[in-house]
Amino acid sequence: MSFILIYNYHNNLVGYRDITHGTVVEVVWTILPALILVAIAVPSFRALYLADEILSPVVTVKCIGHQWYWSYDYDDLLEPITFESYMTATDMLEKGQLRLLDVDNSIVLPVNTLIRILTSVKLDAMPGRLNQTTVLINRLGTFYGQCSELCGTSHAFMPIRIDAVKPDQFVSWMESMLEE
């Protein structure tokens, strides 16, 4: 395309006046990208606000990151369950446990149940805003995560382990936690 423009300029097939005083062209290449950006922005903003919509959760878990451990609160029960979770030290690991991923207390959540987590899946903190997200775990298993904020020397030692269990196992776990 550049070759054609240079060739036409030198052979004077296109008048010089059309290139230097092309007000219509300048208006078009200014307004057209602006309209494209608006067409992209409107659905994007709608999707961002829909992502903040919280459905009626069955379980609410408040996750608080401390320096350098996690605390978890299940507040919507008759008696709240609160516990802290630290990384299992390397010398305390048992056979089959994962170094730098296993914790002494993992989060236990029921599968196929709407869960509200009061923190977020990688959403940076903003003053005056409570970060929350809705999670629906569709399969049983153990899921691992990691703190994503650089908070100091032991930042890498804040693993997150979520045990997704059947709802009846979740109820049994809650009862055992309330007995402790």
mmCIF file of N, CA and C in Angstrom, residues 53-150:
data_model
loop_
_atom_site.group_PDB
_atom_site.id
_atom_site.type_symbol
_atom_site.label_atom_id
_atom_site.label_comp_id
_atom_site.label_asym_id
_atom_site.label_seq_id
_atom_site.Cartn_x
_atom_site.Cartn_y
_atom_site.Cartn_z
ATOM 1 N N GLU A 53 -22.647 -9.145 39.871
ATOM 2 C CA GLU A 53 -23.953 -9.575 40.364
ATOM 3 C C GLU A 53 -23.802 -10.852 41.183
ATOM 4 N N ILE A 54 -24.290 -10.813 42.399
ATOM 5 C CA ILE A 54 -24.182 -11.950 43.300
ATOM 6 C C ILE A 54 -25.543 -12.634 43.397
ATOM 7 N N LEU A 55 -25.569 -13.911 43.102
ATOM 8 C CA LEU A 55 -26.792 -14.694 43.240
ATOM 9 C C LEU A 55 -26.977 -15.060 44.711
ATOM 10 N N SER A 56 -28.091 -15.629 45.076
ATOM 11 C CA SER A 56 -28.333 -16.011 46.467
ATOM 12 C C SER A 56 -27.467 -17.214 46.826
ATOM 13 N N PRO A 57 -26.422 -16.992 47.621
ATOM 14 C CA PRO A 57 -25.532 -18.104 47.946
ATOM 15 C C PRO A 57 -26.078 -18.964 49.075
ATOM 16 N N VAL A 58 -25.679 -20.221 49.086
ATOM 17 C CA VAL A 58 -26.013 -21.129 50.176
ATOM 18 C C VAL A 58 -24.970 -20.987 51.281
ATOM 19 N N VAL A 59 -23.729 -20.769 50.880
ATOM 20 C CA VAL A 59 -22.612 -20.655 51.819
ATOM 21 C C VAL A 59 -21.857 -19.370 51.513
ATOM 22 N N THR A 60 -21.461 -18.642 52.560
ATOM 23 C CA THR A 60 -20.617 -17.460 52.408
ATOM 24 C C THR A 60 -19.333 -17.693 53.188
ATOM 25 N N VAL A 61 -18.197 -17.493 52.517
ATOM 26 C CA VAL A 61 -16.891 -17.659 53.154
ATOM 27 C C VAL A 61 -16.145 -16.339 53.047
ATOM 28 N N LYS A 62 -15.689 -15.815 54.195
ATOM 29 C CA LYS A 62 -14.872 -14.607 54.188
ATOM 30 C C LYS A 62 -13.416 -15.030 54.311
ATOM 31 N N CYS A 63 -12.606 -14.662 53.321
ATOM 32 C CA CYS A 63 -11.184 -15.010 53.301
ATOM 33 C C CYS A 63 -10.381 -13.749 53.585
ATOM 34 N N ILE A 64 -9.522 -13.811 54.591
ATOM 35 C CA ILE A 64 -8.708 -12.652 54.950
ATOM 36 C C ILE A 64 -7.245 -13.056 54.859
ATOM 37 N N GLY A 65 -6.501 -12.325 54.054
ATOM 38 C CA GLY A 65 -5.070 -12.573 53.926
ATOM 39 C C GLY A 65 -4.310 -11.772 54.963
ATOM 40 N N HIS A 66 -3.529 -12.456 55.779
ATOM 41 C CA HIS A 66 -2.684 -11.808 56.775
ATOM 42 C C HIS A 66 -1.240 -11.955 56.319
ATOM 43 N N GLN A 67 -0.352 -11.428 57.073
ATOM 44 C CA GLN A 67 1.049 -11.560 56.719
ATOM 45 C C GLN A 67 1.602 -12.722 57.525
ATOM 46 N N TRP A 68 1.663 -13.837 57.140
ATOM 47 C CA TRP A 68 1.703 -14.610 55.937
ATOM 48 C C TRP A 68 0.897 -15.869 56.117
ATOM 49 N N TYR A 69 -0.387 -15.716 56.351
ATOM 50 C CA TYR A 69 -1.314 -16.838 56.502
ATOM 51 C C TYR A 69 -2.709 -16.352 56.124
ATOM 52 N N TRP A 70 -3.651 -17.285 56.052
ATOM 53 C CA TRP A 70 -5.034 -16.972 55.712
ATOM 54 C C TRP A 70 -5.927 -17.246 56.915
ATOM 55 N N SER A 71 -6.995 -16.487 57.051
ATOM 56 C CA SER A 71 -8.045 -16.844 58.004
ATOM 57 C C SER A 71 -9.362 -16.903 57.227
ATOM 58 N N TYR A 72 -10.201 -17.855 57.623
ATOM 59 C CA TYR A 72 -11.462 -18.104 56.926
ATOM 60 C C TYR A 72 -12.608 -18.042 57.923
ATOM 61 N N ASP A 73 -13.694 -17.389 57.538
ATOM 62 C CA ASP A 73 -14.892 -17.275 58.369
ATOM 63 C C ASP A 73 -16.101 -17.747 57.571
ATOM 64 N N TYR A 74 -16.805 -18.715 58.127
ATOM 65 C CA TYR A 74 -18.101 -19.134 57.595
ATOM 66 C C TYR A 74 -19.120 -18.460 58.505
ATOM 67 N N ASP A 75 -19.553 -17.242 58.155
ATOM 68 C CA ASP A 75 -20.360 -16.411 59.049
ATOM 69 C C ASP A 75 -21.861 -16.644 58.976
ATOM 70 N N ASP A 76 -22.362 -17.243 57.910
ATOM 71 C CA ASP A 76 -23.809 -17.327 57.752
ATOM 72 C C ASP A 76 -24.426 -18.568 58.396
ATOM 73 N N LEU A 77 -23.717 -19.171 59.321
ATOM 74 C CA LEU A 77 -24.233 -20.329 60.054
ATOM 75 C C LEU A 77 -24.797 -19.857 61.393
ATOM 76 N N LEU A 78 -25.494 -20.742 62.112
ATOM 77 C CA LEU A 78 -26.003 -20.365 63.433
ATOM 78 C C LEU A 78 -24.855 -20.016 64.367
ATOM 79 N N GLU A 79 -23.804 -20.825 64.319
ATOM 80 C CA GLU A 79 -22.570 -20.525 65.037
ATOM 81 C C GLU A 79 -21.472 -20.376 64.000
ATOM 82 N N PRO A 80 -20.847 -19.200 63.912
ATOM 83 C CA PRO A 80 -19.816 -19.005 62.893
ATOM 84 C C PRO A 80 -18.623 -19.944 63.101
ATOM 85 N N ILE A 81 -18.039 -20.371 61.992
ATOM 86 C CA ILE A 81 -16.822 -21.188 62.022
ATOM 87 C C ILE A 81 -15.681 -20.298 61.560
ATOM 88 N N THR A 82 -14.639 -20.197 62.367
ATOM 89 C CA THR A 82 -13.470 -19.390 62.033
ATOM 90 C C THR A 82 -12.228 -20.224 62.273
ATOM 91 N N PHE A 83 -11.311 -20.197 61.305
ATOM 92 C CA PHE A 83 -10.037 -20.891 61.490
ATOM 93 C C PHE A 83 -8.973 -20.235 60.628
ATOM 94 N N GLU A 84 -7.727 -20.541 60.954
ATOM 95 C CA GLU A 84 -6.588 -20.010 60.205
ATOM 96 C C GLU A 84 -5.918 -21.134 59.446
ATOM 97 N N SER A 85 -5.239 -20.770 58.373
ATOM 98 C CA SER A 85 -4.587 -21.759 57.526
ATOM 99 C C SER A 85 -3.147 -21.330 57.257
ATOM 100 N N TYR A 86 -2.226 -22.174 57.663
ATOM 101 C CA TYR A 86 -0.801 -21.933 57.445
ATOM 102 C C TYR A 86 -0.244 -23.005 56.515
ATOM 103 N N MET A 87 0.805 -22.656 55.802
ATOM 104 C CA MET A 87 1.472 -23.644 54.964
ATOM 105 C C MET A 87 2.113 -24.702 55.856
ATOM 106 N N THR A 88 2.044 -25.960 55.425
ATOM 107 C CA THR A 88 2.687 -27.034 56.163
ATOM 108 C C THR A 88 4.192 -26.924 55.957
ATOM 109 N N ALA A 89 4.938 -26.867 57.056
ATOM 110 C CA ALA A 89 6.397 -26.747 56.958
ATOM 111 C C ALA A 89 6.983 -27.972 56.264
ATOM 112 N N THR A 90 8.069 -27.770 55.563
ATOM 113 C CA THR A 90 8.685 -28.847 54.784
ATOM 114 C C THR A 90 9.041 -30.043 55.651
ATOM 115 N N ASP A 91 9.540 -29.801 56.866
ATOM 116 C CA ASP A 91 9.933 -30.917 57.737
ATOM 117 C C ASP A 91 8.725 -31.617 58.374
ATOM 118 N N MET A 92 7.522 -31.052 58.236
ATOM 119 C CA MET A 92 6.309 -31.660 58.797
ATOM 120 C C MET A 92 5.491 -32.416 57.742
ATOM 121 N N LEU A 93 5.928 -32.384 56.489
ATOM 122 C CA LEU A 93 5.172 -33.035 55.416
ATOM 123 C C LEU A 93 5.164 -34.540 55.580
ATOM 124 N N GLU A 94 4.022 -35.123 55.278
ATOM 125 C CA GLU A 94 3.905 -36.577 55.266
ATOM 126 C C GLU A 94 4.014 -37.055 53.829
ATOM 127 N N LYS A 95 4.190 -38.337 53.654
ATOM 128 C CA LYS A 95 4.333 -38.900 52.321
ATOM 129 C C LYS A 95 3.075 -38.601 51.497
ATOM 130 N N GLY A 96 3.262 -38.079 50.292
ATOM 131 C CA GLY A 96 2.152 -37.758 49.408
ATOM 132 C C GLY A 96 1.699 -36.311 49.472
ATOM 133 N N GLN A 97 2.138 -35.558 50.483
ATOM 134 C CA GLN A 97 1.767 -34.147 50.563
ATOM 135 C C GLN A 97 2.666 -33.328 49.638
ATOM 136 N N LEU A 98 2.145 -32.207 49.183
ATOM 137 C CA LEU A 98 2.863 -31.376 48.229
ATOM 138 C C LEU A 98 3.608 -30.253 48.933
ATOM 139 N N ARG A 99 4.901 -30.147 48.663
ATOM 140 C CA ARG A 99 5.724 -29.097 49.255
ATOM 141 C C ARG A 99 5.257 -27.735 48.738
ATOM 142 N N LEU A 100 5.140 -26.769 49.617
ATOM 143 C CA LEU A 100 4.713 -25.396 49.355
ATOM 144 C C LEU A 100 3.251 -25.272 48.899
ATOM 145 N N LEU A 101 2.487 -26.370 48.911
ATOM 146 C CA LEU A 101 1.068 -26.294 48.548
ATOM 147 C C LEU A 101 0.147 -26.799 49.644
ATOM 148 N N ASP A 102 0.623 -27.688 50.492
ATOM 149 C CA ASP A 102 -0.250 -28.236 51.530
ATOM 150 C C ASP A 102 -0.335 -27.296 52.721
ATOM 151 N N VAL A 103 -1.519 -27.274 53.325
ATOM 152 C CA VAL A 103 -1.791 -26.400 54.461
ATOM 153 C C VAL A 103 -2.337 -27.231 55.612
ATOM 154 N N ASP A 104 -2.290 -26.645 56.825
ATOM 155 C CA ASP A 104 -2.801 -27.380 57.982
ATOM 156 C C ASP A 104 -4.328 -27.414 58.005
ATOM 157 N N ASN A 105 -4.996 -26.372 57.541
ATOM 158 C CA ASN A 105 -6.462 -26.319 57.470
ATOM 159 C C ASN A 105 -6.872 -25.814 56.094
ATOM 160 N N SER A 106 -7.559 -26.641 55.336
ATOM 161 C CA SER A 106 -8.003 -26.204 54.011
ATOM 162 C C SER A 106 -9.460 -25.758 54.075
ATOM 163 N N ILE A 107 -9.875 -24.997 53.073
ATOM 164 C CA ILE A 107 -11.279 -24.600 52.960
ATOM 165 C C ILE A 107 -12.048 -25.815 52.457
ATOM 166 N N VAL A 108 -13.185 -26.085 53.051
ATOM 167 C CA VAL A 108 -14.043 -27.183 52.594
ATOM 168 C C VAL A 108 -15.323 -26.551 52.066
ATOM 169 N N LEU A 109 -15.649 -26.871 50.806
ATOM 170 C CA LEU A 109 -16.829 -26.303 50.159
ATOM 171 C C LEU A 109 -17.633 -27.400 49.479
ATOM 172 N N PRO A 110 -18.957 -27.269 49.475
ATOM 173 C CA PRO A 110 -19.791 -28.281 48.816
ATOM 174 C C PRO A 110 -19.827 -28.071 47.297
ATOM 175 N N VAL A 111 -19.927 -29.171 46.559
ATOM 176 C CA VAL A 111 -20.039 -29.074 45.099
ATOM 177 C C VAL A 111 -21.484 -28.779 44.709
ATOM 178 N N ASN A 112 -21.662 -28.251 43.506
ATOM 179 C CA ASN A 112 -22.979 -27.940 42.933
ATOM 180 C C ASN A 112 -23.827 -27.059 43.847
ATOM 181 N N THR A 113 -23.173 -26.129 44.534
ATOM 182 C CA THR A 113 -23.835 -25.213 45.453
ATOM 183 C C THR A 113 -23.278 -23.820 45.208
ATOM 184 N N LEU A 114 -24.145 -22.806 45.153
ATOM 185 C CA LEU A 114 -23.654 -21.441 44.987
ATOM 186 C C LEU A 114 -22.964 -20.990 46.263
ATOM 187 N N ILE A 115 -21.745 -20.503 46.114
ATOM 188 C CA ILE A 115 -20.926 -20.092 47.252
ATOM 189 C C ILE A 115 -20.482 -18.659 47.010
ATOM 190 N N ARG A 116 -20.654 -17.794 48.011
ATOM 191 C CA ARG A 116 -20.148 -16.428 47.910
ATOM 192 C C ARG A 116 -18.836 -16.373 48.676
ATOM 193 N N ILE A 117 -17.797 -15.893 47.999
ATOM 194 C CA ILE A 117 -16.491 -15.751 48.640
ATOM 195 C C ILE A 117 -16.214 -14.263 48.779
ATOM 196 N N LEU A 118 -16.057 -13.814 50.020
ATOM 197 C CA LEU A 118 -15.785 -12.408 50.287
ATOM 198 C C LEU A 118 -14.281 -12.182 50.241
ATOM 199 N N THR A 119 -13.774 -12.054 49.148
ATOM 200 C CA THR A 119 -12.416 -11.691 48.724
ATOM 201 C C THR A 119 -12.555 -11.731 47.232
ATOM 202 N N SER A 120 -11.715 -12.381 46.522
ATOM 203 C CA SER A 120 -12.007 -12.571 45.113
ATOM 204 C C SER A 120 -10.990 -13.429 44.436
ATOM 205 N N VAL A 121 -11.339 -13.779 43.231
ATOM 206 C CA VAL A 121 -10.434 -14.521 42.378
ATOM 207 C C VAL A 121 -9.660 -13.466 41.604
ATOM 208 N N LYS A 122 -8.495 -13.115 42.081
ATOM 209 C CA LYS A 122 -7.610 -12.092 41.522
ATOM 210 C C LYS A 122 -8.346 -10.808 41.186
ATOM 211 N N LEU A 123 -8.712 -10.100 42.242
ATOM 212 C CA LEU A 123 -9.272 -8.768 42.105
ATOM 213 C C LEU A 123 -8.576 -7.926 43.149
ATOM 214 N N ASP A 124 -7.828 -6.931 42.715
ATOM 215 C CA ASP A 124 -7.052 -6.137 43.653
ATOM 216 C C ASP A 124 -7.965 -5.341 44.578
ATOM 217 N N ALA A 125 -7.473 -5.104 45.786
ATOM 218 C CA ALA A 125 -8.253 -4.396 46.797
ATOM 219 C C ALA A 125 -8.382 -2.921 46.434
ATOM 220 N N MET A 126 -9.573 -2.383 46.670
ATOM 221 C CA MET A 126 -9.819 -0.963 46.475
ATOM 222 C C MET A 126 -10.421 -0.427 47.764
ATOM 223 N N PRO A 127 -9.968 0.730 48.236
ATOM 224 C CA PRO A 127 -10.495 1.277 49.483
ATOM 225 C C PRO A 127 -12.007 1.458 49.419
ATOM 226 N N GLY A 128 -12.685 0.992 50.463
ATOM 227 C CA GLY A 128 -14.127 1.153 50.556
ATOM 228 C C GLY A 128 -14.938 0.145 49.777
ATOM 229 N N ARG A 129 -14.297 -0.836 49.178
ATOM 230 C CA ARG A 129 -15.037 -1.832 48.389
ATOM 231 C C ARG A 129 -14.769 -3.216 48.950
ATOM 232 N N LEU A 130 -15.838 -3.947 49.199
ATOM 233 C CA LEU A 130 -15.726 -5.332 49.634
ATOM 234 C C LEU A 130 -15.705 -6.204 48.390
ATOM 235 N N ASN A 131 -14.602 -6.864 48.158
ATOM 236 C CA ASN A 131 -14.489 -7.727 46.988
ATOM 237 C C ASN A 131 -15.213 -9.033 47.259
ATOM 238 N N GLN A 132 -16.043 -9.435 46.325
ATOM 239 C CA GLN A 132 -16.756 -10.693 46.479
ATOM 240 C C GLN A 132 -17.011 -11.299 45.114
ATOM 241 N N THR A 133 -17.176 -12.592 45.112
ATOM 242 C CA THR A 133 -17.464 -13.300 43.875
ATOM 243 C C THR A 133 -18.326 -14.507 44.199
ATOM 244 N N THR A 134 -19.043 -14.991 43.211
ATOM 245 C CA THR A 134 -19.842 -16.200 43.367
ATOM 246 C C THR A 134 -19.123 -17.341 42.678
ATOM 247 N N VAL A 135 -19.049 -18.475 43.351
ATOM 248 C CA VAL A 135 -18.343 -19.639 42.823
ATOM 249 C C VAL A 135 -19.308 -20.814 42.800
ATOM 250 N N LEU A 136 -19.250 -21.588 41.753
ATOM 251 C CA LEU A 136 -20.011 -22.831 41.661
ATOM 252 C C LEU A 136 -19.021 -23.918 41.274
ATOM 253 N N ILE A 137 -18.702 -24.797 42.217
ATOM 254 C CA ILE A 137 -17.753 -25.881 41.963
ATOM 255 C C ILE A 137 -18.542 -27.066 41.420
ATOM 256 N N ASN A 138 -18.160 -27.537 40.246
ATOM 257 C CA ASN A 138 -18.924 -28.589 39.566
ATOM 258 C C ASN A 138 -18.383 -29.997 39.749
ATOM 259 N N ARG A 139 -17.211 -30.145 40.349
ATOM 260 C CA ARG A 139 -16.674 -31.498 40.498
ATOM 261 C C ARG A 139 -15.942 -31.634 41.822
ATOM 262 N N LEU A 140 -15.939 -32.853 42.309
ATOM 263 C CA LEU A 140 -15.238 -33.153 43.550
ATOM 264 C C LEU A 140 -13.741 -33.057 43.322
ATOM 265 N N GLY A 141 -13.004 -32.759 44.379
ATOM 266 C CA GLY A 141 -11.554 -32.760 44.247
ATOM 267 C C GLY A 141 -10.899 -31.741 45.149
ATOM 268 N N THR A 142 -9.593 -31.653 45.009
ATOM 269 C CA THR A 142 -8.787 -30.696 45.747
ATOM 270 C C THR A 142 -8.236 -29.690 44.752
ATOM 271 N N PHE A 143 -8.409 -28.421 45.063
ATOM 272 C CA PHE A 143 -7.965 -27.349 44.182
ATOM 273 C C PHE A 143 -6.972 -26.480 44.943
ATOM 274 N N TYR A 144 -5.912 -26.073 44.259
ATOM 275 C CA TYR A 144 -4.856 -25.290 44.885
ATOM 276 C C TYR A 144 -4.826 -23.881 44.313
ATOM 277 N N GLY A 145 -4.453 -22.943 45.152
ATOM 278 C CA GLY A 145 -4.291 -21.555 44.735
ATOM 279 C C GLY A 145 -3.111 -20.949 45.462
ATOM 280 N N GLN A 146 -2.862 -19.692 45.201
ATOM 281 C CA GLN A 146 -1.700 -19.019 45.775
ATOM 282 C C GLN A 146 -2.052 -17.550 45.960
ATOM 283 N N CYS A 147 -1.484 -16.935 46.971
ATOM 284 C CA CYS A 147 -1.631 -15.496 47.154
ATOM 285 C C CYS A 147 -0.966 -14.807 45.964
ATOM 286 N N SER A 148 -1.613 -13.790 45.423
ATOM 287 C CA SER A 148 -1.055 -13.137 44.239
ATOM 288 C C SER A 148 -0.515 -11.740 44.526
ATOM 289 N N GLU A 149 -0.553 -11.308 45.766
ATOM 290 C CA GLU A 149 -0.006 -10.003 46.110
ATOM 291 C C GLU A 149 1.406 -10.166 46.657
ATOM 292 N N LEU A 150 2.283 -9.269 46.259
ATOM 293 C CA LEU A 150 3.656 -9.308 46.761
ATOM 294 C C LEU A 150 3.688 -8.560 48.092
#
